[in-house]
Coordinates of C-alpha atoms and ligand atoms in Angstrom, one line a residue:
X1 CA 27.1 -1.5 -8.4
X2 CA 28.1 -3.9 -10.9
X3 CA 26.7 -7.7 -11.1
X4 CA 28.6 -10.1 -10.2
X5 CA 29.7 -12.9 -12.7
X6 CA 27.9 -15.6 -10.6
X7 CA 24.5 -13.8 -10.6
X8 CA 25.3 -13.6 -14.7
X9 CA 25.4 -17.1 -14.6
X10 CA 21.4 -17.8 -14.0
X11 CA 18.9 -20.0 -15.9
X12 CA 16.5 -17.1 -16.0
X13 CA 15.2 -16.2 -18.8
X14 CA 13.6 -12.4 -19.0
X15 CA 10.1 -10.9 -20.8
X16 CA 7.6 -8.6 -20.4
X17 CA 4.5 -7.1 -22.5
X18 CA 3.6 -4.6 -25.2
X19 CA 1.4 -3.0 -22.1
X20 CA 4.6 -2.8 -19.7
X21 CA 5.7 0.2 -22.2
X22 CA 2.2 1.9 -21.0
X23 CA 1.5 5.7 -21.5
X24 CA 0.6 6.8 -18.3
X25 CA -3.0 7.2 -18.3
X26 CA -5.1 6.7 -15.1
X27 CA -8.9 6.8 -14.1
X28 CA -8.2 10.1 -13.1
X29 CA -5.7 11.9 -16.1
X30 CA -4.7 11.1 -19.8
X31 CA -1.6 9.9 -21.2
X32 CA 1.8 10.9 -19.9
X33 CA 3.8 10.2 -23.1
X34 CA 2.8 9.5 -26.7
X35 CA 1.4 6.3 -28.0
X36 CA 3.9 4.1 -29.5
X37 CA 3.7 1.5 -32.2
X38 CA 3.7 -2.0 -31.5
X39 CA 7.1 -2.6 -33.4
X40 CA 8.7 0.0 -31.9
X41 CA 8.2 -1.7 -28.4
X42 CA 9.7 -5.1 -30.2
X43 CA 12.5 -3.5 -31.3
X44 CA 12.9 -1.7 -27.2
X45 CA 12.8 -4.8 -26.1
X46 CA 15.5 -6.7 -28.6
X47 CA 17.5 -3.7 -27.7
X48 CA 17.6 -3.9 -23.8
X49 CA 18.1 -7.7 -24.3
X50 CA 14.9 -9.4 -22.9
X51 CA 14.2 -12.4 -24.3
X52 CA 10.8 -13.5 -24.9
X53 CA 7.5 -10.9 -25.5
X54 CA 4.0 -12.1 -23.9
X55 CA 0.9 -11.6 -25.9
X56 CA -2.7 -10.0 -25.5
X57 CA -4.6 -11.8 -28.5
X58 CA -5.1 -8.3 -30.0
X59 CA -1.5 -7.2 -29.1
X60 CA -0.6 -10.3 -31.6
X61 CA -3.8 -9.5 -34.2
X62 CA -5.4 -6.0 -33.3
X63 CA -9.2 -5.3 -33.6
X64 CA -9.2 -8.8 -33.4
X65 CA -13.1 -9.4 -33.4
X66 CA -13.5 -8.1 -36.7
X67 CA -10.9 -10.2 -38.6
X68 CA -11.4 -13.5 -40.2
X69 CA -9.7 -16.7 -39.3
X70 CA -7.9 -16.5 -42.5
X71 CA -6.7 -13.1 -41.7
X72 CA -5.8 -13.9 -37.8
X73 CA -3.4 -16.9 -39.4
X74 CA -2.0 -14.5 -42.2
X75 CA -0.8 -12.0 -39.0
X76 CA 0.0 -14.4 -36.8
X77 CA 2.2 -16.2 -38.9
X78 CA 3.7 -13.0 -40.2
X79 CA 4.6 -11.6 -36.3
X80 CA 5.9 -15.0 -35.9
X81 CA 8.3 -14.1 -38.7
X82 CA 9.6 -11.0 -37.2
X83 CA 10.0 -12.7 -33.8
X84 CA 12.1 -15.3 -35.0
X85 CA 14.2 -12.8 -36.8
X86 CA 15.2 -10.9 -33.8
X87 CA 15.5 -14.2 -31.7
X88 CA 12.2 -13.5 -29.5
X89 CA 10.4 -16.1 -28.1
X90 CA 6.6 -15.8 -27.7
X91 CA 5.9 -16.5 -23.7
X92 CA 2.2 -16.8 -23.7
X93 CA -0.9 -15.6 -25.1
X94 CA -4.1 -14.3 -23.0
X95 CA -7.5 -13.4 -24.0
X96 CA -8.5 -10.4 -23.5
X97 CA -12.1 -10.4 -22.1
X98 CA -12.2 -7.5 -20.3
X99 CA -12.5 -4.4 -22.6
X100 CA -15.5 -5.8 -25.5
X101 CA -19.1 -4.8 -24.7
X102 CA -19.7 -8.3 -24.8
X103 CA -17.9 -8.9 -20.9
X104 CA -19.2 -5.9 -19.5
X105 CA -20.6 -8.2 -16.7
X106 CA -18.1 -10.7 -17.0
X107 CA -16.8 -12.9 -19.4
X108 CA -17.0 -16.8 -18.7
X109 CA -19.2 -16.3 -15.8
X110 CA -21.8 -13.5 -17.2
X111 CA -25.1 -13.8 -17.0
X112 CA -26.2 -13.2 -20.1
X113 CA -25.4 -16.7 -22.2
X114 CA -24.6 -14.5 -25.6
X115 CA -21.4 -13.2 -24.0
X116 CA -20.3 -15.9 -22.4
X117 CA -20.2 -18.0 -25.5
X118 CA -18.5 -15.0 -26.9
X119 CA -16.1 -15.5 -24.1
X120 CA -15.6 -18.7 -25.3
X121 CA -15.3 -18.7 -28.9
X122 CA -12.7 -15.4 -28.3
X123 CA -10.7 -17.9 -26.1
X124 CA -10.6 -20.3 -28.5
X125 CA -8.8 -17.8 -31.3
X126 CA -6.5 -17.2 -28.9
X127 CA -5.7 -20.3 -28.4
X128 CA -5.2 -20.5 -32.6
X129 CA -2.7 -17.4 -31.9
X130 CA -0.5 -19.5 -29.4
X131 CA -0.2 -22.1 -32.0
X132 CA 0.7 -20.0 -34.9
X133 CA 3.3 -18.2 -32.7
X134 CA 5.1 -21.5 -31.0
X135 CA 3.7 -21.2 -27.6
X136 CA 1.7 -23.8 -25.7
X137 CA 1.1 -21.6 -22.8
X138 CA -2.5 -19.5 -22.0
X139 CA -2.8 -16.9 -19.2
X140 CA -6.1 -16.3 -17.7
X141 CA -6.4 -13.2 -16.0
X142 CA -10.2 -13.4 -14.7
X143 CA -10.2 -9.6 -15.2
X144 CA -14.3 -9.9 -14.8
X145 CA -15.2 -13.0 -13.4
X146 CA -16.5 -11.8 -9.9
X147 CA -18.6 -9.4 -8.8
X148 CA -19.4 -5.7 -7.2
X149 CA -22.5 -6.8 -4.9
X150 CA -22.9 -10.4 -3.6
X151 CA -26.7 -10.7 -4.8
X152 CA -25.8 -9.6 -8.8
X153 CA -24.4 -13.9 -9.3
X154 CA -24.4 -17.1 -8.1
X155 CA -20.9 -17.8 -6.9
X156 CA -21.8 -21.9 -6.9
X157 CA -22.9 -21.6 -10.7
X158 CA -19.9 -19.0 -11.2
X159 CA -17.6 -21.9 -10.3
X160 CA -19.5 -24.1 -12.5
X161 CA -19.4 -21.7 -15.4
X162 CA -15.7 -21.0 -15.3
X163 CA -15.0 -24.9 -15.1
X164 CA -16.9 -25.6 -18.3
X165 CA -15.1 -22.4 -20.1
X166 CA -12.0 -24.2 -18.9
X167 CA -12.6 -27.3 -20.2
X168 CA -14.1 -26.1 -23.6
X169 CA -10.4 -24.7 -23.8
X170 CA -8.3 -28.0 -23.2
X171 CA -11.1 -29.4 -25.0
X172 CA -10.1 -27.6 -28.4
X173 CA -6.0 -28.2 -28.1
X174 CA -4.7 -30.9 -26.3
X175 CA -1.8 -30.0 -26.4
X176 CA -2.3 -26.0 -24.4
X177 CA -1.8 -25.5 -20.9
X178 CA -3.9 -23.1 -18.7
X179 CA -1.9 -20.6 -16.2
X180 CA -5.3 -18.9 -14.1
X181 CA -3.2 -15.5 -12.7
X182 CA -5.3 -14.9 -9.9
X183 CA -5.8 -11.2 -9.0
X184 CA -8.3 -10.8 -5.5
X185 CA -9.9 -7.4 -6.2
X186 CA -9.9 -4.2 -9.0
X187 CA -11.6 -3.7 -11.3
X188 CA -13.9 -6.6 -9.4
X189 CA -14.6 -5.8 -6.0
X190 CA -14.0 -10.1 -5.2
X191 CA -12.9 -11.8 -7.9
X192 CA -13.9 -15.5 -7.7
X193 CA -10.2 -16.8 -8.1
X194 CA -8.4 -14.4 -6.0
X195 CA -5.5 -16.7 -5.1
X196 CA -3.1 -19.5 -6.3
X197 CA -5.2 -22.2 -3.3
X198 CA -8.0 -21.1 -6.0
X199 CA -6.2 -21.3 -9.4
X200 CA -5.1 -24.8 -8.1
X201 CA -8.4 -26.0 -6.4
X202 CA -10.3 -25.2 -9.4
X203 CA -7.6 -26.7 -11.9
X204 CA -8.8 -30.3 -10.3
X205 CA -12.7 -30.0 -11.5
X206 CA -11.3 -29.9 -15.0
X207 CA -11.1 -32.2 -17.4
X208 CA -7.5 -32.8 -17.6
X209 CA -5.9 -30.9 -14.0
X210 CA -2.2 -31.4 -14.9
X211 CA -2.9 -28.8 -18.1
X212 CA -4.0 -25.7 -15.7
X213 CA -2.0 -24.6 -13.6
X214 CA -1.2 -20.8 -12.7
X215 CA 0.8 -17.2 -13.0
X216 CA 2.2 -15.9 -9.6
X217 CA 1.5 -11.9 -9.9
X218 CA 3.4 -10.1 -6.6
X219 CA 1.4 -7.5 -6.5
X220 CA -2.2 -9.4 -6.6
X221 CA -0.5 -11.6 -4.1
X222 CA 0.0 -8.8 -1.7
X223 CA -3.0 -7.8 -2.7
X224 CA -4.8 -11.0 -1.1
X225 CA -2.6 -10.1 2.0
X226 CA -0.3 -13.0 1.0
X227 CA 3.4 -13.0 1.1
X228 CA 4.5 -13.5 -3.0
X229 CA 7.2 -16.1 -1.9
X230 CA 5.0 -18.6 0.0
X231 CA 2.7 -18.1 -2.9
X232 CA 5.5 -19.5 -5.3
X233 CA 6.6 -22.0 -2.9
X234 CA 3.4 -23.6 -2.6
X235 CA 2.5 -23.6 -6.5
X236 CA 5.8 -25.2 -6.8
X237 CA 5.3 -28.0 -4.6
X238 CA 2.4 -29.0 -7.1
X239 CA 4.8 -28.1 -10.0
X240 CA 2.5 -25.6 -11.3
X241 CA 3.9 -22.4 -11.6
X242 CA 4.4 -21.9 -15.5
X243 CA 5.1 -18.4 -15.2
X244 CA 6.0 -15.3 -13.1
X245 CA 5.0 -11.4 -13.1
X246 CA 7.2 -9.4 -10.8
X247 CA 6.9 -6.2 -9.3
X248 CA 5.7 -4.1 -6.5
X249 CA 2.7 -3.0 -4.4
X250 CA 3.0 -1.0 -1.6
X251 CA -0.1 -2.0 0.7
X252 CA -3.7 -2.6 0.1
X253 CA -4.0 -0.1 -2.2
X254 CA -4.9 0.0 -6.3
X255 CA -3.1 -2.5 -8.3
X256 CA 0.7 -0.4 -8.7
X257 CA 2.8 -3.0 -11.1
X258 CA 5.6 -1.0 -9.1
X259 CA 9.2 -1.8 -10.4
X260 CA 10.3 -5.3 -8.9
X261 CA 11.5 -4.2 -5.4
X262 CA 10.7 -0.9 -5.6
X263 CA 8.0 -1.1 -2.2
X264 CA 9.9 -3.9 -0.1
X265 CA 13.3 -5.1 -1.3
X266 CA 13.2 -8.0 1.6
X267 CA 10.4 -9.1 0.4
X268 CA 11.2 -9.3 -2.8
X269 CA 14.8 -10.9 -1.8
X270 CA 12.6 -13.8 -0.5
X271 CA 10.6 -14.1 -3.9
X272 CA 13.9 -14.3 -5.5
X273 CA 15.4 -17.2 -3.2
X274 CA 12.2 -19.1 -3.5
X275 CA 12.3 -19.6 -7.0
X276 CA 16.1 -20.2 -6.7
X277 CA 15.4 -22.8 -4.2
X278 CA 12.5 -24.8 -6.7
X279 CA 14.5 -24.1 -9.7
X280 CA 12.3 -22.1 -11.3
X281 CA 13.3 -22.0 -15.0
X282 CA 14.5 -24.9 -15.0
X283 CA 11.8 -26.2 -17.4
X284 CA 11.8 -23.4 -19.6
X285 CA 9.5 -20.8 -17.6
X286 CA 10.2 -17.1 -18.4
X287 CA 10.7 -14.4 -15.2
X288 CA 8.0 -11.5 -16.4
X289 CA 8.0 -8.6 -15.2
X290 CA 4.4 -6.7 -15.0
X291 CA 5.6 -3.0 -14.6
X292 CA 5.1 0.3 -15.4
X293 CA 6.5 3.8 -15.5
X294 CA 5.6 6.2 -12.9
X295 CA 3.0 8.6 -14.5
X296 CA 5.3 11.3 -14.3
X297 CA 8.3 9.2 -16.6
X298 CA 9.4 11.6 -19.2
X299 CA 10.1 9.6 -22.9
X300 CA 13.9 9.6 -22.5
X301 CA 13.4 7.4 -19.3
X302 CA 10.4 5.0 -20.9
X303 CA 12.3 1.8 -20.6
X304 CA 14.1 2.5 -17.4
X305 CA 11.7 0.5 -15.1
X306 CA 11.8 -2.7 -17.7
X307 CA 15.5 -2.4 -16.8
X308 CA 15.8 -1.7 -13.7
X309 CA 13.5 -4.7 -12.6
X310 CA 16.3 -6.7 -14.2
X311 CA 18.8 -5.6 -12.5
X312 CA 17.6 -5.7 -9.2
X313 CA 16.3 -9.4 -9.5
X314 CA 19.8 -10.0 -10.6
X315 CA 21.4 -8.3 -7.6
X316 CA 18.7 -10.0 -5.3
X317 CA 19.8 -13.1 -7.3
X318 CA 23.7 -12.6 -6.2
X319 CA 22.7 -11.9 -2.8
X320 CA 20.3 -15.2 -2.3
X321 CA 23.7 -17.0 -3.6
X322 CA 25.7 -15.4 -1.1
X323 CA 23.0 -16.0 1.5
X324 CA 24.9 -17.5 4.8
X325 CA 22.7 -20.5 4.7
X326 CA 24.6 -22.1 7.2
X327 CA 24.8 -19.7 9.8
X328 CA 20.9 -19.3 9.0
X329 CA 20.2 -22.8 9.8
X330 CA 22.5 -22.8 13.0
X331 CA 20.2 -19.5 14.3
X332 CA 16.8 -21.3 13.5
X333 CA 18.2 -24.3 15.2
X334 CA 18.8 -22.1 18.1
X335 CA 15.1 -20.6 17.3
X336 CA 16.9 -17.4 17.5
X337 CA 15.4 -15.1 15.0
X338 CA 16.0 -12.2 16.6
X339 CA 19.7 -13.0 15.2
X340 CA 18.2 -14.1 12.1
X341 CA 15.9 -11.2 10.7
X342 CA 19.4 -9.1 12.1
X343 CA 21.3 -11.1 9.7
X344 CA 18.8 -10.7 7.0
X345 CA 18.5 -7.4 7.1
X346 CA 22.4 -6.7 7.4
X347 CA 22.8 -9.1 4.2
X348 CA 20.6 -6.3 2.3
X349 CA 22.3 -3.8 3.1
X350 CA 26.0 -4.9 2.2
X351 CA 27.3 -5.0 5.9
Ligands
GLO1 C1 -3.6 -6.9 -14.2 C2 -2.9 -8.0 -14.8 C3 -2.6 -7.9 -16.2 C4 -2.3 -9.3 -16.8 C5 -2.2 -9.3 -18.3 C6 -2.0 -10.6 -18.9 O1 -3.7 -6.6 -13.1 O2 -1.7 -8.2 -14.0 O3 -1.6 -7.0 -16.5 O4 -1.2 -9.8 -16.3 O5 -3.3 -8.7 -18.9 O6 -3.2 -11.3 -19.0
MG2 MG1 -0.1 -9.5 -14.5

């Protein structure tokens, strides 16, 4: 099917990580397809026509821990070069605080204070990254920061801990802002900011609330047994939904990052007219999209789920255009949504 001309015409702007071109490895096999270098996955994504790449720290400056200052602002500054030579934007930069021996019991709420100042000081390069690449914009996935047995932490002082890591951050830059991308479960089993009423709540302890504000993730959202679409609809209402990762989860299950669509296209038609409906983009924000290939993706086909998720948001885009919002509102009126979710589902499917 080709795109219509009025879902070309869209404010949306498109990115996704060096991670999203992942090699297939589970907890239960290795790698599907070779490792690939972090400038061939820039030039992948010039090529398909994305147009902004979001950062781990170490994606931007690898083995990150064991470099100076001086040498994190020499590679920043030169992958800010190449960037602006192929016309990418930087989205965002996160810290990484799940994979160093120093967060193997959590990063900003461990209970060992070594690691947690780690935790800190390791945000706070990050933070020097963002700058040097010409974004404002942090993501905190809380990879860590919860717990497998109720007894092993305090949740009160957990809260505490992660408010004071939060404001040591705005603290350092005044001018960063915070998106918390809450995720409810894996690799924690409850993670203490499992959804956006979280990310929100906990952006008002702060020292400065209107800098933190949060990441919608579909999949985490379904995760937490939430629908993705009220989820953007009510972190819009506060205006703070600063950025987006699509894709797909089908049930309570392990985290999928399933191509957007892929598991539940009405649901993800709905994601699609919420952020149409809150102009989302309209302030700059980037639509992410948090996939990856199936395990079984041969090389040839690497980049076909990066793509793909495109495409269908831009189909889902021409068909929340095309929406009969009228007739909708006449069948609600009539509290008819028999006639409705009828409508819906005929809408989808082209009749
Ligand atoms: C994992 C998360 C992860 C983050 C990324 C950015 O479940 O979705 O991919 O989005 O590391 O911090
Ligand atoms: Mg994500």
């Amino acid at each position: 099917m080709v795109i219509s001309p009025m879902a070309k015409r869209h404010p949306y702007k498109f990115c996704f990580g060096p991670w999203n071109i992942s090699e297939g490895q589970d907890p239960y096999g290795p790698t599907t397809r070779p490792a690939q270098s972090f400038d061939w996955k820039l030039t992948q994504l010039r090529k398909i026509g994305y147009d902004a790449m979001m950062f781990h720290d170490d994606d931007a400056v690898p083995d990150i821990d064991g470099k100076s200052d001086a040498q994190l602002r020499k590679e920043s500054k030169a992958l800010k070069k190449r960037l602006d030579d192929l016309g990418v934007a930087a989205e965002m930069v996160a810290p990484r605080l799940w994979f160093s021996p120093m967060t193997i019991d959590g990063a900003y709420t461990s209970n060992d204070p070594k690691c947690r100042k780690y935790a800190i000081e390791r945000s706070k390069r990050c933070i020097d990254i963002a700058r040097y690449l010409g974004t404002d914009l942090i993501v905190l996935w809380l990879a860590r920061e919860g717990t497998y047995m109720r007894e092993a932490k305090n949740g009160r002082r957990s809260v505490e801990l992660l408010v004071e890591a939060l404001d040591e951050m705005l603290a350092y830059d005044k001018k960063i802002r915070l998106s918390i991308e809450p995720k409810p479960n894996e690799p924690m089993d409850h993670a203490y900011l499992p959804t956006i009423g979280h990310a929100l709540a906990i952006a008002h302890l702060t020292r400065d609330p209107k800098r933190v504000g949060c990441l919608i993730e579909s999949a985490h959202a379904i995760l937490a047994g939430l629908d993705p679409s009220d989820e953007i609809d009510f972190a819009m209402a506060f205006g703070k939904l600063w950025s987006l990762h699509l894709n797909d989860q089908n049930g309570l299950k392990f985290d999928q990052d399933k191509p957007f669509g892929s598991a539940n296209l009405r649901v993800a038609f709905n994601q699609v007219r919420a952020l149409e409906r809150n102009g989302y983009g309209k302030n700059g924000e980037f639509v992410c999209f948090d996939v990856h290939p199936f395990r079984p993706t041969k090389v040839e086909h690497w980049l076909a789920h990066l793509e793909d998720s495109r495409r269908t948001f831009l189909l889902l885009l021409e068909k929340a255009r095309t929406f009969d919002e009228k007739q909708a509102k006449a069948l609600v009126a009539d509290r008819n949504y028999a006639a409705l979710d009828q409508m819906v589902l005929e809408h989808l499917m082209g009749v």
